Every structure is written in structure tokens, then in C-alpha cells.
mmCIF file of C-alpha atoms in Angstrom:
data_model
loop_
_atom_site.group_PDB
_atom_site.id
_atom_site.type_symbol
_atom_site.label_atom_id
_atom_site.label_comp_id
_atom_site.label_asym_id
_atom_site.label_seq_id
_atom_site.Cartn_x
_atom_site.Cartn_y
_atom_site.Cartn_z
ATOM 1 C CA MET A 4 -131.551 -45.245 65.224
ATOM 2 C CA ASN A 5 -131.185 -43.269 61.984
ATOM 3 C CA PHE A 6 -128.034 -41.758 60.504
ATOM 4 C CA ASP A 7 -127.492 -39.147 57.833
ATOM 5 C CA LEU A 8 -126.019 -41.385 55.156
ATOM 6 C CA ASP A 9 -125.577 -38.843 52.377
ATOM 7 C CA THR A 10 -121.857 -39.591 52.331
ATOM 8 C CA TYR A 11 -122.661 -43.247 51.685
ATOM 9 C CA GLY A 12 -124.698 -42.551 48.562
ATOM 10 C CA ALA A 13 -122.140 -44.039 46.147
ATOM 11 C CA PHE A 14 -122.745 -47.595 47.244
ATOM 12 C CA ILE A 15 -126.142 -47.283 48.873
ATOM 13 C CA GLY A 16 -127.277 -46.429 45.337
ATOM 14 C CA SER A 17 -126.303 -49.889 44.091
ATOM 15 C CA ASN A 18 -129.096 -52.429 43.907
ATOM 16 C CA LYS A 19 -127.482 -54.866 46.317
ATOM 17 C CA ILE A 20 -128.265 -55.452 49.986
ATOM 18 C CA TYR A 21 -124.885 -55.985 51.597
ATOM 19 C CA LEU A 22 -124.986 -58.010 54.841
ATOM 20 C CA ASN A 23 -121.466 -59.455 54.889
ATOM 21 C CA ASN A 24 -119.790 -56.814 57.044
ATOM 22 C CA ALA A 25 -118.134 -59.352 59.358
ATOM 23 C CA SER A 26 -115.990 -60.282 56.349
ATOM 24 C CA SER A 27 -115.322 -56.873 54.819
ATOM 25 C CA SER A 28 -117.478 -53.784 54.818
ATOM 26 C CA LEU A 29 -118.314 -51.023 52.377
ATOM 27 C CA LEU A 30 -116.251 -47.867 51.985
ATOM 28 C CA PRO A 31 -117.792 -44.459 52.665
ATOM 29 C CA LEU A 32 -117.763 -42.193 49.638
ATOM 30 C CA LYS A 33 -115.723 -39.654 51.597
ATOM 31 C CA SER A 34 -113.006 -42.286 52.206
ATOM 32 C CA ILE A 35 -112.873 -43.153 48.523
ATOM 33 C CA LYS A 36 -112.541 -39.443 47.701
ATOM 34 C CA ALA A 37 -109.832 -38.944 50.339
ATOM 35 C CA MET A 38 -107.775 -41.777 48.868
ATOM 36 C CA THR A 39 -108.256 -40.482 45.326
ATOM 37 C CA ASP A 40 -107.190 -36.966 46.361
ATOM 38 C CA PHE A 41 -104.161 -38.406 48.127
ATOM 39 C CA ILE A 42 -103.045 -40.403 45.074
ATOM 40 C CA ILE A 43 -103.325 -37.306 42.876
ATOM 41 C CA GLN A 44 -101.269 -35.330 45.393
ATOM 42 C CA TYR A 45 -98.786 -38.232 45.511
ATOM 43 C CA ASN A 46 -98.147 -37.764 41.797
ATOM 44 C CA GLU A 47 -98.167 -33.976 41.830
ATOM 45 C CA SER A 48 -95.755 -33.638 44.776
ATOM 46 C CA GLY A 49 -93.478 -36.444 43.645
ATOM 47 C CA PRO A 50 -93.584 -39.753 45.574
ATOM 48 C CA ASP A 51 -90.075 -39.381 46.987
ATOM 49 C CA SER A 52 -89.990 -35.617 47.411
ATOM 50 C CA ILE A 53 -89.323 -33.736 50.659
ATOM 51 C CA ASP A 54 -92.799 -32.201 50.606
ATOM 52 C CA PHE A 55 -94.475 -35.558 50.212
ATOM 53 C CA GLY A 56 -92.332 -37.120 52.950
ATOM 54 C CA VAL A 57 -93.483 -34.464 55.411
ATOM 55 C CA ASN A 58 -97.101 -34.940 54.332
ATOM 56 C CA LEU A 59 -96.887 -38.704 54.717
ATOM 57 C CA ALA A 60 -95.384 -38.448 58.215
ATOM 58 C CA GLU A 61 -98.262 -36.194 59.236
ATOM 59 C CA ARG A 62 -100.804 -38.664 57.831
ATOM 60 C CA TYR A 63 -99.192 -41.577 59.670
ATOM 61 C CA ASN A 64 -99.303 -39.613 62.896
ATOM 62 C CA GLN A 65 -102.923 -38.629 62.284
ATOM 63 C CA LEU A 66 -103.985 -42.264 61.824
ATOM 64 C CA ARG A 67 -102.150 -43.346 64.976
ATOM 65 C CA GLN A 68 -103.807 -40.555 66.954
ATOM 66 C CA THR A 69 -107.235 -41.589 65.648
ATOM 67 C CA ILE A 70 -106.714 -45.288 66.396
ATOM 68 C CA SER A 71 -105.412 -44.437 69.877
ATOM 69 C CA LYS A 72 -108.724 -42.670 70.568
ATOM 70 C CA LEU A 73 -110.640 -45.623 69.162
ATOM 71 C CA ILE A 74 -109.054 -48.327 71.352
ATOM 72 C CA ARG A 75 -107.645 -46.190 74.220
ATOM 73 C CA CYS A 76 -103.889 -46.585 73.883
ATOM 74 C CA ARG A 77 -100.750 -44.557 73.224
ATOM 75 C CA PRO A 78 -100.217 -43.525 69.589
ATOM 76 C CA GLU A 79 -96.785 -45.176 69.520
ATOM 77 C CA GLU A 80 -98.417 -48.514 70.430
ATOM 78 C CA VAL A 81 -100.225 -48.533 67.066
ATOM 79 C CA ILE A 82 -98.353 -50.526 64.410
ATOM 80 C CA LEU A 83 -99.674 -50.579 60.841
ATOM 81 C CA THR A 84 -100.024 -53.997 59.202
ATOM 82 C CA GLN A 85 -101.721 -55.534 56.201
ATOM 83 C CA SER A 86 -104.270 -57.566 58.170
ATOM 84 C CA THR A 87 -105.269 -59.182 61.455
ATOM 85 C CA THR A 88 -103.381 -62.281 60.313
ATOM 86 C CA GLU A 89 -100.129 -60.332 60.046
ATOM 87 C CA GLY A 90 -100.546 -59.068 63.609
ATOM 88 C CA ILE A 91 -101.150 -62.590 64.915
ATOM 89 C CA ASN A 92 -98.065 -63.894 63.119
ATOM 90 C CA THR A 93 -95.994 -61.032 64.514
ATOM 91 C CA VAL A 94 -96.637 -62.464 67.972
ATOM 92 C CA ALA A 95 -96.424 -66.146 66.995
ATOM 93 C CA GLY A 96 -93.157 -65.599 65.146
ATOM 94 C CA GLY A 97 -91.621 -63.070 67.503
ATOM 95 C CA LEU A 98 -92.216 -64.516 70.968
ATOM 96 C CA SER A 99 -89.557 -66.817 72.393
ATOM 97 C CA PHE A 100 -90.603 -70.166 73.843
ATOM 98 C CA PRO A 101 -88.266 -71.756 76.392
ATOM 99 C CA LYS A 102 -88.292 -75.523 76.881
ATOM 100 C CA ASN A 103 -91.613 -76.922 78.224
ATOM 101 C CA SER A 104 -93.545 -73.769 77.267
ATOM 102 C CA ASN A 105 -97.269 -73.930 76.556
ATOM 103 C CA ILE A 106 -99.817 -71.717 74.792
ATOM 104 C CA VAL A 107 -103.480 -71.625 75.857
ATOM 105 C CA ILE A 108 -106.156 -70.987 73.218
ATOM 106 C CA ARG A 109 -109.956 -71.175 73.081
ATOM 107 C CA GLY A 110 -111.046 -74.093 70.999
ATOM 108 C CA THR A 111 -109.673 -75.508 67.770
ATOM 109 C CA THR A 112 -112.323 -76.222 65.133
ATOM 110 C CA HIS A 113 -114.462 -73.456 66.656
ATOM 111 C CA GLU A 114 -111.733 -70.823 66.186
ATOM 112 C CA HIS A 115 -110.984 -68.637 63.192
ATOM 113 C CA HIS A 116 -108.153 -70.104 61.126
ATOM 114 C CA SER A 117 -106.032 -66.965 61.458
ATOM 115 C CA ASN A 118 -106.057 -67.282 65.243
ATOM 116 C CA TYR A 119 -105.443 -71.030 65.197
ATOM 117 C CA TYR A 120 -103.038 -72.013 62.425
ATOM 118 C CA PRO A 121 -100.114 -69.808 63.627
ATOM 119 C CA TRP A 122 -100.327 -71.436 67.074
ATOM 120 C CA LEU A 123 -100.840 -74.900 65.617
ATOM 121 C CA ARG A 124 -97.605 -74.511 63.643
ATOM 122 C CA LEU A 125 -95.774 -73.896 66.925
ATOM 123 C CA ALA A 126 -97.165 -77.127 68.397
ATOM 124 C CA LYS A 127 -94.115 -78.997 67.062
ATOM 125 C CA SER A 128 -92.039 -77.435 69.839
ATOM 126 C CA VAL A 129 -94.598 -75.797 72.164
ATOM 127 C CA GLU A 130 -97.484 -77.507 73.966
ATOM 128 C CA LEU A 131 -100.828 -76.214 72.702
ATOM 129 C CA ARG A 132 -103.603 -76.299 75.299
ATOM 130 C CA SER A 133 -107.203 -75.766 74.254
ATOM 131 C CA VAL A 134 -110.057 -74.934 76.617
ATOM 132 C CA SER A 135 -113.279 -76.744 75.733
ATOM 133 C CA ASN A 136 -116.289 -74.638 74.792
ATOM 134 C CA ASP A 137 -120.021 -74.952 74.213
ATOM 135 C CA THR A 138 -121.883 -74.630 70.907
ATOM 136 C CA ASN A 139 -121.833 -70.836 71.118
ATOM 137 C CA GLY A 140 -118.090 -70.824 71.826
ATOM 138 C CA PHE A 141 -118.215 -69.886 75.519
ATOM 139 C CA PHE A 142 -116.019 -71.629 78.077
ATOM 140 C CA GLU A 143 -115.899 -71.986 81.852
ATOM 141 C CA ILE A 144 -113.440 -69.639 83.551
ATOM 142 C CA SER A 145 -112.585 -72.342 86.088
ATOM 143 C CA GLU A 146 -111.701 -74.774 83.287
ATOM 144 C CA PHE A 147 -109.580 -72.113 81.636
ATOM 145 C CA GLU A 148 -107.639 -71.430 84.832
ATOM 146 C CA LYS A 149 -106.786 -75.125 85.196
ATOM 147 C CA LEU A 150 -104.793 -74.905 81.948
ATOM 148 C CA LEU A 151 -102.507 -72.173 83.246
ATOM 149 C CA ASP A 152 -99.206 -72.913 84.974
ATOM 150 C CA GLU A 153 -95.707 -71.490 85.393
ATOM 151 C CA ASN A 154 -94.826 -72.591 81.860
ATOM 152 C CA THR A 155 -97.709 -70.792 80.134
ATOM 153 C CA ARG A 156 -95.980 -68.416 77.746
ATOM 154 C CA LEU A 157 -99.056 -66.923 76.081
ATOM 155 C CA VAL A 158 -102.856 -66.939 76.046
ATOM 156 C CA SER A 159 -104.563 -66.161 72.736
ATOM 157 C CA LEU A 160 -108.293 -65.421 72.480
ATOM 158 C CA SER A 161 -110.752 -63.958 70.014
ATOM 159 C CA HIS A 162 -112.685 -61.062 71.538
ATOM 160 C CA ALA A 163 -115.810 -62.060 69.606
ATOM 161 C CA LEU A 164 -116.333 -65.068 67.376
ATOM 162 C CA TYR A 165 -116.592 -64.856 63.621
ATOM 163 C CA ASN A 166 -119.230 -67.606 63.426
ATOM 164 C CA THR A 167 -121.661 -67.188 66.347
ATOM 165 C CA GLY A 168 -120.923 -63.566 67.242
ATOM 166 C CA ALA A 169 -120.422 -64.563 70.888
ATOM 167 C CA ILE A 170 -118.434 -62.014 72.915
ATOM 168 C CA MET A 171 -115.838 -63.693 75.132
ATOM 169 C CA PRO A 172 -115.159 -62.711 78.798
ATOM 170 C CA VAL A 173 -111.900 -61.025 77.857
ATOM 171 C CA GLU A 174 -111.814 -58.622 80.814
ATOM 172 C CA GLN A 175 -112.102 -61.434 83.367
ATOM 173 C CA ILE A 176 -109.349 -63.317 81.583
ATOM 174 C CA GLY A 177 -107.205 -60.190 81.487
ATOM 175 C CA LYS A 178 -107.375 -59.766 85.262
ATOM 176 C CA ILE A 179 -106.372 -63.389 85.821
ATOM 177 C CA LEU A 180 -103.443 -63.166 83.411
ATOM 178 C CA GLU A 181 -102.237 -59.837 84.772
ATOM 179 C CA GLU A 182 -102.003 -61.353 88.258
ATOM 180 C CA LYS A 183 -100.030 -64.292 86.861
ATOM 181 C CA ASN A 184 -97.878 -62.070 84.608
ATOM 182 C CA ILE A 185 -98.787 -64.109 81.504
ATOM 183 C CA PRO A 186 -98.713 -62.318 78.090
ATOM 184 C CA TYR A 187 -102.127 -62.008 76.480
ATOM 185 C CA PHE A 188 -103.000 -61.734 72.789
ATOM 186 C CA LEU A 189 -106.450 -60.618 71.602
ATOM 187 C CA ASP A 190 -107.916 -61.031 68.126
ATOM 188 C CA ALA A 191 -110.286 -58.056 67.995
ATOM 189 C CA ALA A 192 -111.248 -58.278 64.314
ATOM 190 C CA GLN A 193 -114.914 -58.833 65.200
ATOM 191 C CA THR A 194 -115.281 -56.164 67.884
ATOM 192 C CA VAL A 195 -113.422 -52.954 67.040
ATOM 193 C CA GLY A 196 -116.009 -50.653 65.491
ATOM 194 C CA CYS A 197 -119.154 -52.641 66.288
ATOM 195 C CA ILE A 198 -119.457 -53.161 70.060
ATOM 196 C CA GLY A 199 -119.789 -49.520 71.049
ATOM 197 C CA ASP A 200 -117.471 -47.021 72.693
ATOM 198 C CA TYR A 201 -115.360 -49.679 74.356
ATOM 199 C CA ASP A 202 -112.159 -49.089 76.306
ATOM 200 C CA PHE A 203 -109.899 -51.908 75.105
ATOM 201 C CA SER A 204 -107.376 -51.178 77.846
ATOM 202 C CA ARG A 205 -109.864 -52.876 80.183
ATOM 203 C CA THR A 206 -108.907 -56.197 78.584
ATOM 204 C CA LYS A 207 -105.347 -55.740 79.892
ATOM 205 C CA CYS A 208 -104.027 -57.483 76.782
ATOM 206 C CA SER A 209 -100.352 -57.309 75.875
ATOM 207 C CA PHE A 210 -101.004 -57.507 72.137
ATOM 208 C CA MET A 211 -104.048 -57.070 69.923
ATOM 209 C CA ALA A 212 -104.742 -57.226 66.193
ATOM 210 C CA PHE A 213 -107.626 -56.180 63.970
ATOM 211 C CA ASN A 214 -108.099 -55.102 60.392
ATOM 212 C CA GLY A 215 -109.442 -51.910 58.886
ATOM 213 C CA TYR A 216 -111.839 -53.379 56.358
ATOM 214 C CA LYS A 217 -114.474 -55.080 58.521
ATOM 215 C CA TRP A 218 -116.459 -52.977 60.980
ATOM 216 C CA LEU A 219 -114.235 -49.910 60.531
ATOM 217 C CA CYS A 220 -115.309 -49.521 56.872
ATOM 218 C CA GLY A 221 -111.745 -48.984 55.698
ATOM 219 C CA PRO A 222 -110.046 -50.216 52.507
ATOM 220 C CA MET A 223 -108.567 -53.675 52.009
ATOM 221 C CA GLY A 224 -104.897 -54.219 52.730
ATOM 222 C CA ILE A 225 -104.528 -52.413 56.061
ATOM 223 C CA GLY A 226 -104.719 -53.591 59.647
ATOM 224 C CA ILE A 227 -103.572 -52.623 63.118
ATOM 225 C CA PHE A 228 -101.267 -54.439 65.514
ATOM 226 C CA TYR A 229 -101.435 -53.029 69.030
ATOM 227 C CA CYS A 230 -98.332 -53.703 71.101
ATOM 228 C CA LYS A 231 -98.367 -52.530 74.701
ATOM 229 C CA LYS A 232 -95.241 -50.489 75.235
ATOM 230 C CA ASP A 233 -94.224 -52.544 78.273
ATOM 231 C CA SER A 234 -94.568 -55.743 76.208
ATOM 232 C CA ALA A 235 -92.577 -54.670 73.143
ATOM 233 C CA ASN A 236 -89.349 -56.194 74.448
ATOM 234 C CA LEU A 237 -91.015 -59.636 74.521
ATOM 235 C CA LEU A 238 -91.099 -59.781 70.728
ATOM 236 C CA GLU A 239 -88.332 -60.163 68.172
ATOM 237 C CA PRO A 240 -89.492 -58.540 64.915
ATOM 238 C CA THR A 241 -90.323 -61.059 62.208
ATOM 239 C CA GLN A 242 -89.059 -58.613 59.549
ATOM 240 C CA ILE A 243 -86.245 -56.088 59.524
ATOM 241 C CA GLY A 244 -85.286 -53.157 57.313
ATOM 242 C CA GLY A 245 -83.987 -49.620 57.316
ATOM 243 C CA GLU A 246 -87.292 -48.338 58.650
ATOM 244 C CA SER A 247 -87.194 -50.603 61.709
ATOM 245 C CA ALA A 248 -83.532 -50.892 62.700
ATOM 246 C CA MET A 249 -80.121 -49.237 62.522
ATOM 247 C CA ILE A 250 -76.453 -50.255 62.402
ATOM 248 C CA TYR A 251 -73.788 -49.303 64.974
ATOM 249 C CA ASP A 252 -70.270 -50.427 65.975
ATOM 250 C CA ASN A 253 -69.226 -52.410 62.923
ATOM 251 C CA ASP A 254 -72.484 -53.935 61.741
ATOM 252 C CA LYS A 255 -74.249 -54.516 65.037
ATOM 253 C CA ILE A 256 -78.041 -54.214 64.701
ATOM 254 C CA ALA A 257 -80.244 -52.187 67.038
ATOM 255 C CA TYR A 258 -84.007 -52.014 66.685
ATOM 256 C CA LYS A 259 -85.758 -48.684 66.796
ATOM 257 C CA ASP A 260 -88.478 -47.983 69.343
ATOM 258 C CA ILE A 261 -92.093 -48.893 68.621
ATOM 259 C CA PRO A 262 -93.918 -48.413 66.358
ATOM 260 C CA ASP A 263 -90.933 -48.433 63.952
ATOM 261 C CA LYS A 264 -89.530 -51.630 65.488
ATOM 262 C CA PHE A 265 -92.319 -53.677 63.894
ATOM 263 C CA GLN A 266 -92.778 -51.709 60.670
ATOM 264 C CA ALA A 267 -90.082 -52.735 58.209
ATOM 265 C CA GLY A 268 -90.776 -51.675 54.629
ATOM 266 C CA PHE A 269 -93.346 -49.358 53.129
ATOM 267 C CA ARG A 270 -97.060 -49.445 53.842
ATOM 268 C CA ASN A 271 -100.198 -49.077 51.747
ATOM 269 C CA TYR A 272 -100.271 -45.265 51.787
ATOM 270 C CA PRO A 273 -103.705 -44.721 50.214
ATOM 271 C CA ALA A 274 -105.160 -47.242 52.691
ATOM 272 C CA VAL A 275 -103.687 -45.210 55.559
ATOM 273 C CA ILE A 276 -105.678 -42.219 54.330
ATOM 274 C CA GLY A 277 -108.822 -44.255 53.727
ATOM 275 C CA LEU A 278 -108.781 -45.919 57.136
ATOM 276 C CA GLU A 279 -108.210 -42.672 59.004
ATOM 277 C CA THR A 280 -111.106 -41.053 57.133
ATOM 278 C CA SER A 281 -113.440 -43.979 57.816
ATOM 279 C CA VAL A 282 -112.576 -44.271 61.516
ATOM 280 C CA SER A 283 -112.954 -40.524 62.028
ATOM 281 C CA TYR A 284 -116.371 -40.757 60.383
ATOM 282 C CA LEU A 285 -117.448 -43.604 62.676
ATOM 283 C CA LEU A 286 -116.221 -41.719 65.725
ATOM 284 C CA HIS A 287 -118.229 -38.700 64.563
ATOM 285 C CA LEU A 288 -121.388 -40.819 64.271
ATOM 286 C CA GLY A 289 -120.742 -42.264 67.722
ATOM 287 C CA LEU A 290 -119.733 -45.854 68.395
ATOM 288 C CA ASP A 291 -122.531 -46.347 70.920
ATOM 289 C CA ASN A 292 -125.036 -45.146 68.324
ATOM 290 C CA ILE A 293 -123.596 -47.632 65.832
ATOM 291 C CA ARG A 294 -123.849 -50.451 68.370
ATOM 292 C CA LYS A 295 -127.532 -49.639 69.060
ATOM 293 C CA LYS A 296 -128.301 -49.604 65.353
ATOM 294 C CA VAL A 297 -126.541 -52.851 64.435
ATOM 295 C CA ILE A 298 -127.922 -54.823 67.369
ATOM 296 C CA SER A 299 -131.460 -53.651 66.637
ATOM 297 C CA LEU A 300 -131.082 -54.819 63.020
ATOM 298 C CA ALA A 301 -129.658 -58.147 64.213
ATOM 299 C CA ASN A 302 -132.540 -58.600 66.638
ATOM 300 C CA LEU A 303 -135.055 -57.840 63.887
ATOM 301 C CA PHE A 304 -133.372 -60.377 61.618
ATOM 302 C CA ARG A 305 -133.376 -63.039 64.342
ATOM 303 C CA ASP A 306 -137.025 -62.406 65.244
ATOM 304 C CA GLU A 307 -138.244 -62.521 61.640
ATOM 305 C CA ILE A 308 -136.179 -65.439 60.381
ATOM 306 C CA ALA A 309 -137.154 -67.531 63.403
ATOM 307 C CA LYS A 310 -140.720 -67.512 62.046
ATOM 308 C CA ILE A 311 -139.639 -69.443 58.934
ATOM 309 C CA PRO A 312 -140.190 -73.222 59.171
ATOM 310 C CA ASP A 313 -137.026 -75.364 59.422
ATOM 311 C CA VAL A 314 -134.797 -72.396 60.293
ATOM 312 C CA THR A 315 -132.233 -73.019 63.033
ATOM 313 C CA LEU A 316 -130.674 -69.992 64.708
ATOM 314 C CA TYR A 317 -127.248 -70.129 66.335
ATOM 315 C CA GLY A 318 -125.423 -67.817 68.704
ATOM 316 C CA PRO A 319 -126.373 -66.327 72.094
ATOM 317 C CA GLU A 320 -129.947 -65.119 72.547
ATOM 318 C CA ASP A 321 -128.833 -62.407 74.979
ATOM 319 C CA GLN A 322 -127.903 -59.365 72.878
ATOM 320 C CA GLU A 323 -125.377 -58.245 75.492
ATOM 321 C CA ARG A 324 -123.340 -61.373 74.781
ATOM 322 C CA ARG A 325 -123.128 -61.071 70.987
ATOM 323 C CA THR A 326 -122.328 -58.811 68.077
ATOM 324 C CA SER A 327 -124.669 -58.177 65.133
ATOM 325 C CA ILE A 328 -123.661 -61.493 63.529
ATOM 326 C CA VAL A 329 -126.702 -63.724 62.866
ATOM 327 C CA PRO A 330 -125.847 -67.358 61.992
ATOM 328 C CA PHE A 331 -128.568 -69.696 60.746
ATOM 329 C CA SER A 332 -129.378 -72.714 58.615
ATOM 330 C CA ILE A 333 -132.523 -73.779 56.741
ATOM 331 C CA GLY A 334 -133.468 -77.419 57.035
ATOM 332 C CA LYS A 335 -131.640 -79.531 54.467
ATOM 333 C CA LYS A 336 -130.748 -76.595 52.219
ATOM 334 C CA LEU A 337 -127.013 -76.325 51.679
ATOM 335 C CA PRO A 338 -125.674 -72.986 53.032
ATOM 336 C CA GLN A 339 -123.583 -72.497 49.887
ATOM 337 C CA GLU A 340 -126.674 -72.816 47.703
ATOM 338 C CA VAL A 341 -128.612 -70.425 49.946
ATOM 339 C CA VAL A 342 -125.881 -67.789 49.671
ATOM 340 C CA GLU A 343 -125.554 -68.239 45.903
ATOM 341 C CA GLN A 344 -129.306 -67.956 45.341
ATOM 342 C CA LEU A 345 -129.563 -64.860 47.515
ATOM 343 C CA GLU A 346 -126.677 -63.186 45.691
ATOM 344 C CA LYS A 347 -128.505 -63.727 42.404
ATOM 345 C CA ARG A 348 -131.276 -61.677 44.010
ATOM 346 C CA GLY A 349 -128.805 -58.937 44.963
ATOM 347 C CA ILE A 350 -128.385 -59.922 48.625
ATOM 348 C CA VAL A 351 -124.883 -60.661 49.930
ATOM 349 C CA LEU A 352 -124.392 -62.994 52.917
ATOM 350 C CA ALA A 353 -121.636 -65.523 53.671
ATOM 351 C CA VAL A 354 -121.066 -69.214 54.329
ATOM 352 C CA ARG A 355 -119.156 -70.009 57.507
ATOM 353 C CA GLU A 356 -118.956 -72.909 59.922
ATOM 354 C CA ILE A 357 -119.532 -73.689 63.584
ATOM 355 C CA SER A 358 -117.197 -76.598 64.245
ATOM 356 C CA ASP A 359 -118.210 -79.084 61.527
ATOM 357 C CA THR A 360 -121.598 -77.499 60.786
ATOM 358 C CA LYS A 361 -121.868 -75.187 57.776
ATOM 359 C CA ILE A 362 -124.101 -72.147 58.374
ATOM 360 C CA VAL A 363 -125.220 -68.952 56.640
ATOM 361 C CA ARG A 364 -123.969 -65.774 58.293
ATOM 362 C CA ALA A 365 -125.623 -62.372 58.117
ATOM 363 C CA ALA A 366 -123.815 -59.369 59.576
ATOM 364 C CA PRO A 367 -125.588 -55.985 59.275
ATOM 365 C CA HIS A 368 -123.770 -52.686 59.794
ATOM 366 C CA PHE A 369 -125.075 -49.214 60.593
ATOM 367 C CA PHE A 370 -125.730 -48.234 56.959
ATOM 368 C CA ASN A 371 -128.145 -51.149 56.578
ATOM 369 C CA THR A 372 -131.856 -50.534 57.136
ATOM 370 C CA GLU A 373 -134.886 -52.381 58.469
ATOM 371 C CA THR A 374 -136.054 -52.560 54.864
ATOM 372 C CA ASP A 375 -132.837 -54.411 53.964
ATOM 373 C CA ILE A 376 -133.533 -56.920 56.708
ATOM 374 C CA LEU A 377 -137.175 -57.479 55.809
ATOM 375 C CA LYS A 378 -136.382 -57.852 52.099
ATOM 376 C CA THR A 379 -133.702 -60.403 52.946
ATOM 377 C CA VAL A 380 -136.055 -62.416 55.159
ATOM 378 C CA ASP A 381 -138.699 -62.304 52.437
ATOM 379 C CA ALA A 382 -136.179 -63.583 49.875
ATOM 380 C CA ILE A 383 -135.205 -66.428 52.197
ATOM 381 C CA LYS A 384 -138.859 -67.421 52.526
ATOM 382 C CA LYS A 385 -139.034 -67.801 48.738
ATOM 383 C CA LEU A 386 -136.002 -70.083 48.403
#
């Protein structure tokens, strides 16, 4: 699967092979230009002028329309945040927990910190229930169901795992929770933009969060919190300001409707422009095309690195059950040293962990090439 990458020339031209897209990805040149043009216009129009206010409202609306196409939701259900972490904390801090409430999560040491620590902090007053999982991070549906009862206030899951790339059975879980009328939060940081043209409404989640700077190739400092319109009244906003609320009848506070209800304060305006440009570009390329490309690169990486003595591969073998994340280790070599030595050779990977085991993580995106993969494998052979 080949793409016309002329618009990516600005960073493709660098001498580095970048394979850390599960952390943060590269920006398309056209997104960088769009943000630069916007900042110039910001100065020329006057940041707090009427003309600029109208322009900014149009840009906000444009981003919400684009994201609604991406994940299949209503534009007003798209709330702009700084990160996935902010979206998670919006739910953890805004949901009420009556006496004897419990929260069900998938794993503890096998979960990303951002989707664990906010729930762990609530464990002082709310029972935290964790479903056991295997080395790839999968769990038995029957075991999961045993944790649910009339006091379950929320279920929180990652759609795909940051360490093994395993894709969780989120649609099955969604059907179970819908029948039981249990709110459902989904951390989609590792799926939006890399698992194809996927209808996220099929998950039946109440809330979802992801950022713009991983697989969506947007700038740092912007994320999305999806709040199902029917679930908005379950959350008390964790922040309040003139943008999100109003005063009536002698200082009584009333929240505005979503998305304003959860958007107190200003946002990173240039990042709004950059993310919309990047997502529109990915939609133009075709999300299914991107999925085919990244999984073929991941498969090539897995096949070639498996030939190296002492290499241990992690994650599901079945490509339908994983993203393009490739986790591995090399004998007694420390993952940190492997990553540092590769970066000296102009190849960027990451150190992560699977429970207590440190691993090296590669995560190719669509702008990577088979040559990138083969050069990386060759460099690993020489370590």
C-alpha cells in the first residue's frame, strides 16, 4: 500500500526513522503550514476582534464536524481537551459515587497509568474491581461479568493496549453494559486513526477520550473527550467558567449544554487548526488504507525480527486482534540501552512495560516504509 507523501516531505527528509507513533506522531507539512497561517491571521485580525471571533467559531465547528465523521457521533458530543488524560479525569472527577459503589477496570499493572491512576485515587471511597488478564492483556468475558452488580457505577477499558497492541472486545462489553444500564468509559488513544474506518458508536460507550498527537498526526496539547448526549447529565464539570456556565436569579449557576458544559477556559487555537487539517488528510487517504499499510509494516517487522537469536516477541499473533504496535526484547539486553543505541543511529523507538517486564516498542505509521523496517531490523542485528 503506497501513498503520495509529498505533503510529508518536511520531516520525511530528516535522516531519522521514526517508529514511535504510539507515543506521538509526526505532523504533516500541510498541518504545520495551516497552523502558521492561522497564527499570522490571529495577529493581523487582532486576537480579540469581532472578525477573529467569527473565524474561530467557524474553525471550532469545522473540527467538531470532522471528528464526528471520524468516530461517528454528533458534533456537539465532541469536547476539546488537552489530552486523553484530561478526558479520563473529567469522568473520574465528575461522576458521583453513592455509598457502596464500585468501578470495574481491566488489570492494574498491565494498564496505562492514565487509565489507572484516576480510578485508583477513587479507591479510598469507591471499590475498585479489576478483571484478571493474560500476558497479552485479554480477559474472559465470563470473568468480567462476574464483577458486575447493581452497585457498579462505571466500567473503564482501554480499546487497545499501549504495550502489546491487543484490541479489547469493547463491542461485546458495550452490549452487556447497555443491557445493565451501566456507564461505560473507553480510552481510545491507541485506536482512533489506526484501526481502519471504524464506527465507534458500535462500542456503545457513554464516554470516550483520545488525543490528537498519536495516530491522528496532530500537534501536541490537544485531545478529544466524547460525551454521549444522553450521558452528559451524569457528570458534574470538573472546571467552570464563563464559557461553560451562566448566572441567573441572584447568583444561581446553570451549566450550558454540551460541548460548552465541559469546556471552561480557552483552548489551544493553533492546535485546533492543526488537528482538523491532519484528520481531514487522514480521512482523504482512507482509514482502511492506513490500517492495511500499518499492519503490513508491523507484520514485516515481526517476521524479520523473529529471525534474530534471543528475540522475544510479545502481543497477539493474529493481526485482527492487534494494532501496529510491535513489542519485543532481546535476550539480556536492557530495553533502555537498546532504544538509546538505536536513537544514536537515527532510529526512534520506545521503552514500555508489560506488567513488570520492560520491553522495546515499535509502532509504525502509514508514512513509514518497508525500507524503514528493514533498516531498523538490520540495526538491531548489529547491537
